[in-house]
GROMACS .gro file of C-alpha atoms in nm:
model
  417
    1MET     CA    1  -5.193  -1.475 -10.772
    2SER     CA    2  -5.241  -1.639 -10.432
    3MET     CA    3  -4.975  -1.632 -10.159
    4ILE     CA    4  -4.859  -1.974 -10.031
    5TYR     CA    5  -4.776  -1.984  -9.657
    6ASN     CA    6  -4.433  -2.130  -9.582
    7PRO     CA    7  -4.394  -2.204  -9.206
    8LYS     CA    8  -4.017  -2.263  -9.222
    9LYS     CA    9  -3.967  -1.932  -9.395
   10SER     CA   10  -4.179  -1.753  -9.136
   11ILE     CA   11  -3.984  -1.901  -8.844
   12LEU     CA   12  -3.652  -1.808  -9.001
   13THR     CA   13  -3.780  -1.455  -9.055
   14VAL     CA   14  -3.877  -1.421  -8.688
   15ILE     CA   15  -3.537  -1.554  -8.573
   16PHE     CA   16  -3.358  -1.319  -8.809
   17VAL     CA   17  -3.553  -1.018  -8.687
   18PHE     CA   18  -3.485  -1.112  -8.323
   19ILE     CA   19  -3.111  -1.163  -8.375
   20PHE     CA   20  -3.087  -0.847  -8.582
   21GLY     CA   21  -3.268  -0.653  -8.312
   22MET     CA   22  -3.039  -0.785  -8.039
   23ALA     CA   23  -2.733  -0.711  -8.248
   24CYS     CA   24  -2.847  -0.354  -8.296
   25ALA     CA   25  -2.924  -0.298  -7.927
   26LYS     CA   26  -2.741   0.002  -7.788
   27THR     CA   27  -2.649   0.135  -7.445
   28VAL     CA   28  -2.801   0.453  -7.307
   29TYR     CA   29  -2.628   0.627  -7.017
   30VAL     CA   30  -2.784   0.849  -6.755
   31CYS     CA   31  -2.595   1.045  -6.492
   32PRO     CA   32  -2.653   1.354  -6.275
   33ALA     CA   33  -2.437   1.572  -6.506
   34GLY     CA   34  -2.227   1.534  -6.820
   35CYS     CA   35  -2.436   1.269  -6.997
   36THR     CA   36  -2.689   1.302  -7.277
   37TYR     CA   37  -2.958   1.212  -7.028
   38ASN     CA   38  -2.980   1.344  -6.671
   39ALA     CA   39  -3.323   1.202  -6.596
   40ILE     CA   40  -3.394   0.830  -6.576
   41SER     CA   41  -3.736   0.864  -6.738
   42ALA     CA   42  -3.584   1.045  -7.037
   43ALA     CA   43  -3.321   0.774  -7.086
   44ILE     CA   44  -3.584   0.500  -7.071
   45ASP     CA   45  -3.804   0.688  -7.319
   46ALA     CA   46  -3.507   0.717  -7.556
   47ALA     CA   47  -3.413   0.351  -7.533
   48MET     CA   48  -3.543   0.104  -7.789
   49PRO     CA   49  -3.661  -0.250  -7.705
   50HIS     CA   50  -3.371  -0.468  -7.582
   51ASP     CA   51  -3.143  -0.167  -7.523
   52THR     CA   52  -2.943  -0.132  -7.202
   53VAL     CA   53  -2.988   0.168  -6.974
   54VAL     CA   54  -2.691   0.228  -6.743
   55ILE     CA   55  -2.758   0.449  -6.440
   56LYS     CA   56  -2.436   0.598  -6.311
   57LYS     CA   57  -2.352   0.689  -5.952
   58GLY     CA   58  -2.570   0.962  -5.804
   59VAL     CA   59  -2.905   1.031  -5.639
   60TYR     CA   60  -3.207   1.058  -5.869
   61TYR     CA   61  -3.546   1.188  -5.753
   62VAL     CA   62  -3.828   1.032  -5.955
   63ARG     CA   63  -4.203   0.969  -5.954
   64ASN     CA   64  -4.377   0.670  -6.111
   65VAL     CA   65  -4.122   0.592  -6.384
   66LYS     CA   66  -4.307   0.369  -6.630
   67ILE     CA   67  -4.126   0.094  -6.822
   68THR     CA   68  -4.330  -0.010  -7.124
   69LYS     CA   69  -4.070  -0.180  -7.343
   70PRO     CA   70  -3.843  -0.480  -7.274
   71ILE     CA   71  -3.508  -0.330  -7.166
   72PHE     CA   72  -3.214  -0.406  -6.940
   73ILE     CA   73  -3.164  -0.151  -6.661
   74THR     CA   74  -2.848  -0.169  -6.454
   75GLY     CA   75  -2.701   0.062  -6.192
   76GLU     CA   76  -2.340   0.136  -6.120
   77ASN     CA   77  -2.221   0.129  -5.762
   78GLY     CA   78  -2.377   0.425  -5.576
   79ALA     CA   79  -2.677   0.469  -5.807
   80GLU     CA   80  -2.972   0.560  -5.581
   81ILE     CA   81  -3.332   0.634  -5.682
   82ASP     CA   82  -3.553   0.827  -5.440
   83GLY     CA   83  -3.933   0.841  -5.457
   84GLY     CA   84  -3.953   1.147  -5.233
   85SER     CA   85  -4.181   0.962  -4.988
   86LYS     CA   86  -4.477   1.028  -5.219
   87HIS     CA   87  -4.467   0.799  -5.523
   88HIS     CA   88  -4.394   0.461  -5.675
   89ILE     CA   89  -4.042   0.449  -5.814
   90PHE     CA   90  -4.057   0.204  -6.110
   91VAL     CA   91  -4.381   0.071  -6.261
   92VAL     CA   92  -4.313  -0.215  -6.504
   93GLU     CA   93  -4.583  -0.275  -6.765
   94THR     CA   94  -4.399  -0.502  -7.009
   95GLY     CA   95  -4.239  -0.844  -6.998
   96ASN     CA   96  -3.879  -0.958  -7.048
   97THR     CA   97  -3.730  -0.668  -6.852
   98THR     CA   98  -3.434  -0.688  -6.613
   99ILE     CA   99  -3.360  -0.444  -6.329
  100GLN     CA  100  -3.042  -0.485  -6.128
  101GLY     CA  101  -2.780  -0.310  -5.919
  102LEU     CA  102  -2.986  -0.015  -5.792
  103LYS     CA  103  -3.087   0.127  -5.456
  104PHE     CA  104  -3.455   0.225  -5.424
  105CYS     CA  105  -3.542   0.462  -5.138
  106ASN     CA  106  -3.843   0.636  -4.986
  107THR     CA  107  -4.158   0.542  -5.174
  108GLY     CA  108  -4.489   0.688  -5.078
  109SER     CA  109  -4.670   0.522  -4.792
  110SER     CA  110  -5.018   0.420  -4.900
  111GLY     CA  111  -5.201   0.094  -4.851
  112MET     CA  112  -5.473   0.214  -5.093
  113GLU     CA  113  -5.229   0.252  -5.385
  114ASP     CA  114  -4.983  -0.017  -5.273
  115MET     CA  115  -4.680   0.208  -5.322
  116ALA     CA  116  -4.371   0.011  -5.420
  117GLY     CA  117  -4.008   0.043  -5.512
  118ILE     CA  118  -4.078  -0.172  -5.817
  119ARG     CA  119  -4.438  -0.245  -5.911
  120VAL     CA  120  -4.490  -0.508  -6.181
  121GLU     CA  121  -4.831  -0.523  -6.349
  122LYS     CA  122  -4.938  -0.799  -6.589
  123SER     CA  123  -4.586  -0.861  -6.713
  124ALA     CA  124  -4.414  -1.198  -6.747
  125SER     CA  125  -4.050  -1.303  -6.727
  126ILE     CA  126  -3.925  -1.009  -6.521
  127THR     CA  127  -3.585  -1.040  -6.348
  128ILE     CA  128  -3.510  -0.822  -6.044
  129SER     CA  129  -3.172  -0.888  -5.885
  130HIS     CA  130  -2.897  -0.739  -5.667
  131ASN     CA  131  -3.095  -0.431  -5.562
  132ILE     CA  132  -3.143  -0.263  -5.223
  133PHE     CA  133  -3.486  -0.142  -5.111
  134ASP     CA  134  -3.470   0.100  -4.820
  135ASN     CA  135  -3.779   0.250  -4.658
  136CYS     CA  136  -4.013   0.139  -4.935
  137TYR     CA  137  -4.376   0.068  -4.840
  138PHE     CA  138  -4.367  -0.244  -5.058
  139GLY     CA  139  -4.025  -0.339  -5.186
  140ILE     CA  140  -4.148  -0.534  -5.489
  141PHE     CA  141  -4.520  -0.561  -5.569
  142LEU     CA  142  -4.581  -0.830  -5.830
  143ALA     CA  143  -4.931  -0.859  -5.978
  144TYR     CA  144  -4.993  -1.109  -6.259
  145GLY     CA  145  -4.618  -1.156  -6.299
  146ASP     CA  146  -4.569  -1.514  -6.422
  147LYS     CA  147  -4.217  -1.657  -6.443
  148ALA     CA  148  -4.063  -1.369  -6.247
  149ILE     CA  149  -3.717  -1.415  -6.093
  150ILE     CA  150  -3.645  -1.217  -5.775
  151LYS     CA  151  -3.299  -1.290  -5.636
  152ASN     CA  152  -3.016  -1.145  -5.428
  153ASN     CA  153  -3.208  -0.835  -5.320
  154THR     CA  154  -3.205  -0.668  -4.977
  155PHE     CA  155  -3.514  -0.513  -4.818
  156PHE     CA  156  -3.513  -0.281  -4.515
  157GLY     CA  157  -3.866  -0.175  -4.423
  158GLY     CA  158  -3.779   0.058  -4.139
  159SER     CA  159  -3.927  -0.146  -3.852
  160LYS     CA  160  -4.252   0.053  -3.852
  161GLY     CA  161  -4.586  -0.055  -3.711
  162LEU     CA  162  -4.797  -0.328  -3.866
  163THR     CA  163  -5.014  -0.085  -4.064
  164GLU     CA  164  -4.737   0.157  -4.158
  165THR     CA  165  -4.548  -0.066  -4.398
  166GLY     CA  166  -4.627  -0.326  -4.664
  167ASN     CA  167  -4.443  -0.645  -4.750
  168GLY     CA  168  -4.088  -0.684  -4.868
  169ILE     CA  169  -4.183  -0.908  -5.162
  170HIS     CA  170  -4.554  -0.918  -5.242
  171CYS     CA  171  -4.680  -1.162  -5.507
  172TRP     CA  172  -5.042  -1.168  -5.616
  173LYS     CA  173  -5.185  -1.396  -5.884
  174ALA     CA  174  -4.873  -1.535  -6.044
  175ASP     CA  175  -4.736  -1.871  -6.156
  176SER     CA  176  -4.387  -2.019  -6.168
  177VAL     CA  177  -4.213  -1.746  -5.968
  178LEU     CA  178  -3.861  -1.800  -5.830
  179ILE     CA  179  -3.759  -1.610  -5.515
  180ARG     CA  180  -3.412  -1.691  -5.385
  181ASP     CA  181  -3.122  -1.554  -5.180
  182ASN     CA  182  -3.301  -1.238  -5.067
  183TYR     CA  183  -3.286  -1.069  -4.724
  184THR     CA  184  -3.595  -0.899  -4.579
  185SER     CA  185  -3.632  -0.712  -4.251
  186GLY     CA  186  -3.861  -0.453  -4.096
  187HIS     CA  187  -4.163  -0.509  -4.321
  188ARG     CA  188  -4.514  -0.634  -4.237
  189ASP     CA  189  -4.444  -0.973  -4.402
  190GLY     CA  190  -4.104  -1.052  -4.542
  191ILE     CA  191  -4.252  -1.247  -4.836
  192TYR     CA  192  -4.624  -1.269  -4.916
  193PHE     CA  193  -4.802  -1.505  -5.159
  194GLU     CA  194  -5.170  -1.479  -5.251
  195PHE     CA  195  -5.315  -1.685  -5.537
  196VAL     CA  196  -4.962  -1.785  -5.641
  197THR     CA  197  -4.901  -2.133  -5.782
  198ASN     CA  198  -4.614  -2.363  -5.875
  199SER     CA  199  -4.344  -2.133  -5.736
  200GLU     CA  200  -4.025  -2.175  -5.534
  201ILE     CA  201  -3.878  -1.983  -5.239
  202ILE     CA  202  -3.517  -2.085  -5.176
  203ASN     CA  203  -3.238  -1.976  -4.938
  204ASN     CA  204  -3.394  -1.648  -4.827
  205ARG     CA  205  -3.345  -1.486  -4.484
  206SER     CA  206  -3.640  -1.315  -4.323
  207TYR     CA  207  -3.575  -1.138  -3.991
  208LYS     CA  208  -3.761  -0.902  -3.759
  209ASN     CA  209  -4.069  -0.848  -3.971
  210SER     CA  210  -4.367  -0.727  -3.770
  211ARG     CA  211  -4.607  -1.007  -3.875
  212TYR     CA  212  -4.473  -1.310  -4.066
  213GLY     CA  213  -4.143  -1.397  -4.224
  214LEU     CA  214  -4.339  -1.573  -4.501
  215HIS     CA  215  -4.713  -1.575  -4.556
  216PHE     CA  216  -4.919  -1.796  -4.789
  217MET     CA  217  -5.286  -1.737  -4.868
  218PHE     CA  218  -5.480  -1.945  -5.122
  219SER     CA  219  -5.159  -2.054  -5.292
  220ASP     CA  220  -5.123  -2.415  -5.407
  221GLY     CA  221  -4.841  -2.634  -5.531
  222ASN     CA  222  -4.553  -2.420  -5.399
  223SER     CA  223  -4.223  -2.517  -5.239
  224TYR     CA  224  -3.998  -2.340  -4.994
  225ARG     CA  225  -3.667  -2.478  -4.871
  226GLY     CA  226  -3.340  -2.370  -4.714
  227ASN     CA  227  -3.480  -2.044  -4.573
  228THR     CA  228  -3.433  -1.886  -4.229
  229PHE     CA  229  -3.723  -1.718  -4.047
  230ALA     CA  230  -3.609  -1.563  -3.721
  231ASN     CA  231  -3.724  -1.296  -3.473
  232ASN     CA  232  -4.045  -1.223  -3.663
  233GLY     CA  233  -4.386  -1.160  -3.510
  234ALA     CA  234  -4.438  -1.521  -3.623
  235GLY     CA  235  -4.221  -1.729  -3.851
  236VAL     CA  236  -4.435  -1.862  -4.137
  237ALA     CA  237  -4.812  -1.877  -4.188
  238VAL     CA  238  -4.958  -2.116  -4.445
  239MET     CA  239  -5.334  -2.068  -4.479
  240TYR     CA  240  -5.605  -2.205  -4.708
  241SER     CA  241  -5.356  -2.376  -4.938
  242LYS     CA  242  -5.268  -2.729  -5.045
  243LYS     CA  243  -4.972  -2.930  -5.165
  244ILE     CA  244  -4.703  -2.708  -5.011
  245ASN     CA  245  -4.358  -2.863  -4.976
  246MET     CA  246  -4.151  -2.725  -4.683
  247GLN     CA  247  -3.797  -2.860  -4.638
  248TYR     CA  248  -3.467  -2.770  -4.470
  249ASN     CA  249  -3.595  -2.439  -4.328
  250ARG     CA  250  -3.498  -2.287  -3.995
  251PHE     CA  251  -3.768  -2.138  -3.770
  252ALA     CA  252  -3.605  -1.965  -3.474
  253ASP     CA  253  -3.665  -1.710  -3.200
  254ASN     CA  254  -4.021  -1.623  -3.299
  255TRP     CA  255  -4.124  -1.542  -2.947
  256GLY     CA  256  -4.432  -1.366  -2.806
  257GLY     CA  257  -4.782  -1.413  -2.671
  258SER     CA  258  -4.922  -1.546  -3.000
  259ALA     CA  259  -4.603  -1.625  -3.191
  260TYR     CA  260  -4.529  -1.944  -3.382
  261GLY     CA  261  -4.244  -2.088  -3.579
  262LEU     CA  262  -4.499  -2.228  -3.824
  263LEU     CA  263  -4.874  -2.166  -3.835
  264LEU     CA  264  -5.084  -2.403  -4.046
  265LYS     CA  265  -5.451  -2.319  -4.091
  266ASP     CA  266  -5.692  -2.505  -4.316
  267ILE     CA  267  -5.431  -2.665  -4.541
  268ASN     CA  268  -5.423  -3.011  -4.695
  269ASP     CA  269  -5.173  -3.261  -4.836
  270CYS     CA  270  -4.850  -3.088  -4.737
  271SER     CA  271  -4.505  -3.226  -4.651
  272ILE     CA  272  -4.281  -3.076  -4.380
  273TYR     CA  273  -3.943  -3.251  -4.379
  274ASN     CA  274  -3.599  -3.186  -4.229
  275ASN     CA  275  -3.673  -2.847  -4.073
  276SER     CA  276  -3.553  -2.711  -3.739
  277PHE     CA  277  -3.781  -2.534  -3.490
  278THR     CA  278  -3.582  -2.367  -3.212
  279ASN     CA  279  -3.676  -2.129  -2.933
  280ASN     CA  280  -4.025  -2.037  -3.054
  281THR     CA  281  -4.330  -1.984  -2.834
  282ALA     CA  282  -4.486  -2.268  -3.035
  283GLY     CA  283  -4.278  -2.456  -3.290
  284ALA     CA  284  -4.582  -2.554  -3.498
  285TYR     CA  285  -4.945  -2.453  -3.445
  286ILE     CA  286  -5.181  -2.664  -3.654
  287GLU     CA  287  -5.549  -2.593  -3.701
  288GLY     CA  288  -5.799  -2.752  -3.939
  289SER     CA  289  -5.528  -2.918  -4.145
  290ASN     CA  290  -5.548  -3.263  -4.297
  291ARG     CA  291  -5.298  -3.514  -4.436
  292VAL     CA  292  -4.996  -3.309  -4.335
  293SER     CA  293  -4.675  -3.512  -4.294
  294PHE     CA  294  -4.406  -3.404  -4.043
  295LYS     CA  295  -4.090  -3.611  -4.093
  296ASN     CA  296  -3.732  -3.583  -3.966
  297ASN     CA  297  -3.776  -3.238  -3.811
  298VAL     CA  298  -3.605  -3.116  -3.494
  299PHE     CA  299  -3.810  -2.937  -3.226
  300SER     CA  300  -3.578  -2.789  -2.966
  301LYS     CA  301  -3.619  -2.547  -2.676
  302ASN     CA  302  -3.968  -2.428  -2.772
  303GLY     CA  303  -4.246  -2.342  -2.530
  304TRP     CA  304  -4.473  -2.585  -2.714
  305ALA     CA  305  -4.310  -2.800  -2.980
  306VAL     CA  306  -4.644  -2.884  -3.146
  307ARG     CA  307  -4.994  -2.754  -3.075
  308LEU     CA  308  -5.226  -2.981  -3.269
  309LEU     CA  309  -5.592  -2.882  -3.250
  310ALA     CA  310  -5.861  -3.145  -3.241
  311ASN     CA  311  -6.001  -3.051  -3.583
  312CYS     CA  312  -5.692  -3.191  -3.762
  313VAL     CA  313  -5.726  -3.530  -3.933
  314ALA     CA  314  -5.477  -3.783  -4.072
  315ASP     CA  315  -5.167  -3.579  -3.992
  316THR     CA  316  -4.855  -3.790  -3.932
  317PHE     CA  317  -4.544  -3.732  -3.719
  318GLU     CA  318  -4.259  -3.972  -3.792
  319GLY     CA  319  -3.887  -3.966  -3.719
  320ASN     CA  320  -3.892  -3.625  -3.550
  321ILE     CA  321  -3.671  -3.520  -3.258
  322PHE     CA  322  -3.823  -3.349  -2.953
  323THR     CA  323  -3.571  -3.215  -2.704
  324GLY     CA  324  -3.566  -2.939  -2.443
  325ASN     CA  325  -3.923  -2.822  -2.505
  326THR     CA  326  -4.142  -2.714  -2.215
  327PHE     CA  327  -4.433  -2.906  -2.373
  328ASP     CA  328  -4.378  -3.153  -2.656
  329PHE     CA  329  -4.741  -3.178  -2.763
  330SER     CA  330  -5.076  -3.026  -2.675
  331SER     CA  331  -5.431  -3.050  -2.800
  332ASN     CA  332  -5.763  -2.892  -2.713
  333GLY     CA  333  -5.964  -3.211  -2.746
  334THR     CA  334  -5.974  -3.567  -2.621
  335LEU     CA  335  -6.005  -3.734  -2.962
  336SER     CA  336  -5.740  -3.749  -3.232
  337ASN     CA  337  -5.723  -3.916  -3.572
  338ASN     CA  338  -5.356  -3.847  -3.626
  339ILE     CA  339  -5.054  -4.079  -3.620
  340LEU     CA  340  -4.732  -4.055  -3.417
  341ALA     CA  341  -4.462  -4.314  -3.487
  342ALA     CA  342  -4.092  -4.363  -3.422
  343ASN     CA  343  -4.012  -4.016  -3.287
  344TYR     CA  344  -3.743  -3.936  -3.030
  345TRP     CA  345  -3.869  -3.777  -2.706
  346ASP     CA  346  -3.613  -3.666  -2.449
  347LYS     CA  347  -3.877  -3.694  -2.173
  348TYR     CA  348  -3.937  -4.062  -2.247
  349GLU     CA  349  -3.847  -4.276  -1.945
  350GLY     CA  350  -3.921  -4.621  -2.085
  351TYR     CA  351  -3.684  -4.913  -2.144
  352ASP     CA  352  -3.566  -5.131  -2.432
  353LEU     CA  353  -3.513  -5.487  -2.311
  354ASP     CA  354  -3.478  -5.636  -2.660
  355ARG     CA  355  -3.230  -5.362  -2.757
  356ASN     CA  356  -3.391  -5.292  -3.094
  357GLY     CA  357  -3.370  -4.914  -3.045
  358VAL     CA  358  -3.743  -4.881  -2.986
  359GLY     CA  359  -3.892  -4.832  -2.640
  360ASP     CA  360  -4.094  -5.125  -2.509
  361VAL     CA  361  -4.353  -4.896  -2.353
  362PRO     CA  362  -4.557  -4.651  -2.566
  363TYR     CA  363  -4.513  -4.280  -2.495
  364ARG     CA  364  -4.789  -4.025  -2.443
  365PRO     CA  365  -4.636  -3.684  -2.526
  366ILE     CA  366  -4.920  -3.477  -2.382
  367SER     CA  367  -4.894  -3.393  -2.013
  368ALA     CA  368  -5.190  -3.335  -1.786
  369TYR     CA  369  -5.066  -2.985  -1.714
  370SER     CA  370  -5.065  -2.893  -2.088
  371VAL     CA  371  -5.428  -3.006  -2.109
  372VAL     CA  372  -5.514  -2.783  -1.814
  373ILE     CA  373  -5.338  -2.484  -1.975
  374GLU     CA  374  -5.525  -2.534  -2.305
  375ASN     CA  375  -5.849  -2.490  -2.112
  376VAL     CA  376  -5.734  -2.246  -1.841
  377PRO     CA  377  -5.439  -2.036  -1.970
  378LEU     CA  378  -5.404  -1.858  -1.635
  379ALA     CA  379  -5.287  -2.190  -1.489
  380MET     CA  380  -4.950  -2.109  -1.645
  381VAL     CA  381  -4.857  -1.936  -1.316
  382PHE     CA  382  -4.816  -2.280  -1.160
  383MET     CA  383  -4.541  -2.376  -1.406
  384ARG     CA  384  -4.259  -2.579  -1.247
  385SER     CA  385  -4.441  -2.609  -0.915
  386LEU     CA  386  -4.451  -2.924  -0.702
  387MET     CA  387  -4.825  -2.945  -0.759
  388VAL     CA  388  -4.778  -2.968  -1.137
  389ASP     CA  389  -4.512  -3.240  -1.104
  390MET     CA  390  -4.741  -3.445  -0.883
  391MET     CA  391  -5.033  -3.399  -1.121
  392ASP     CA  392  -4.831  -3.513  -1.423
  393LYS     CA  393  -4.691  -3.821  -1.247
  394THR     CA  394  -5.035  -3.917  -1.113
  395GLU     CA  395  -5.181  -3.880  -1.462
  396ARG     CA  396  -4.925  -4.116  -1.610
  397VAL     CA  397  -5.018  -4.385  -1.360
  398LEU     CA  398  -5.394  -4.328  -1.377
  399PRO     CA  399  -5.473  -4.140  -1.703
  400SER     CA  400  -5.793  -3.939  -1.692
  401LEU     CA  401  -5.725  -3.603  -1.864
  402ILE     CA  402  -5.482  -3.670  -2.150
  403PRO     CA  403  -5.616  -3.799  -2.486
  404GLU     CA  404  -5.565  -4.174  -2.499
  405ASN     CA  405  -5.507  -4.194  -2.873
  406ILE     CA  406  -5.229  -3.935  -2.900
  407ILE     CA  407  -4.958  -4.189  -2.844
  408ASP     CA  408  -4.627  -4.293  -2.998
  409LYS     CA  409  -4.621  -4.672  -2.987
  410GLN     CA  410  -4.264  -4.690  -3.116
  411PRO     CA  411  -4.066  -4.417  -2.934
  412LEU     CA  412  -3.699  -4.415  -3.026
  413MET     CA  413  -3.441  -4.466  -2.752
  414LYS     CA  414  -3.178  -4.251  -2.931
  415GLN     CA  415  -3.190  -3.953  -3.160
  416PRO     CA  416  -3.186  -4.060  -3.527
  417LEU     CA  417  -2.876  -3.953  -3.715
   0.00000   0.00000   0.00000
């Protein structure tokens, strides 16, 4: 007698099994003394899929605790897990797992093994929230972790040297990741993306990391907005990527010999809207990047507001505010195929006879002195000298050094609201 397949019956059976499993899920407790389980690994081994493991207050010394079934792990206030400065702490090898409310301390320190507080390998739909990572080489290392949610975590890397610590949040080959409301400090990069697509980075704070607050490599179609990147070696680096959306971020106080608020290298088709760049050595450094749109950003009190190299094509700057910068614009070439339109420049000295809000005389934001510095950096010693003032004023009357086609033909007379 042949069996007849009934799809409705099969679906109902799956739903029933799932609901029955959830209903039967139990809670397993682990504590330093007085519980059935005193070791975290033993409690996790005893738990069944979809069970909850509650880690009570205390310090637990562990090594490479593997999670191979979908469970919910939560820590009570004061629950601290220590890797003894030699090991990973948690290694997640299954999807649909949640880890929250724990403090992870003292992983091993190895760039060869990528030691991490939580290492996720080939597991989707992981949620990691409300944890503290203190002195971990990598805080979270995510490899092939599609649809992961990483939120409300705090990362303290220990302010070590560039090669002595990894990244706070490290994502490698993943899709549709959400990273929001985290704080990172003292790591190599606060947040690192490599081969990550279609993901969002929202409302994070990245301070005092030794290299970048946020670093993209070969990662397309991502968005980051509402974040603060301050006092890092450099704010954000976006390299070899395309279609990145950057909005409402704050790039501040990234100051040093080669520091930037935002570094763009070999990227295409990106939008950079409504950000603020304040007190950076260079607000934005742009190299080999095409069809990048800067709109409604504020560049204030930077050494260079924008350093746009000559190998950039079809980039546009519209509706931006430039105020209090030592140099508003610089370039290393005399030709430019980029567009500047309707920006506000506080150094503009033109007039508006028809009172339409737009200056009647075009503005060239590159000074002769900035051109000299691009070619002879040691000329910086003449900053604010009478000779430099005379050179700049002479150049504006009889241009000979500054690129003729880097020009805003519609400079605004007032800052846009």
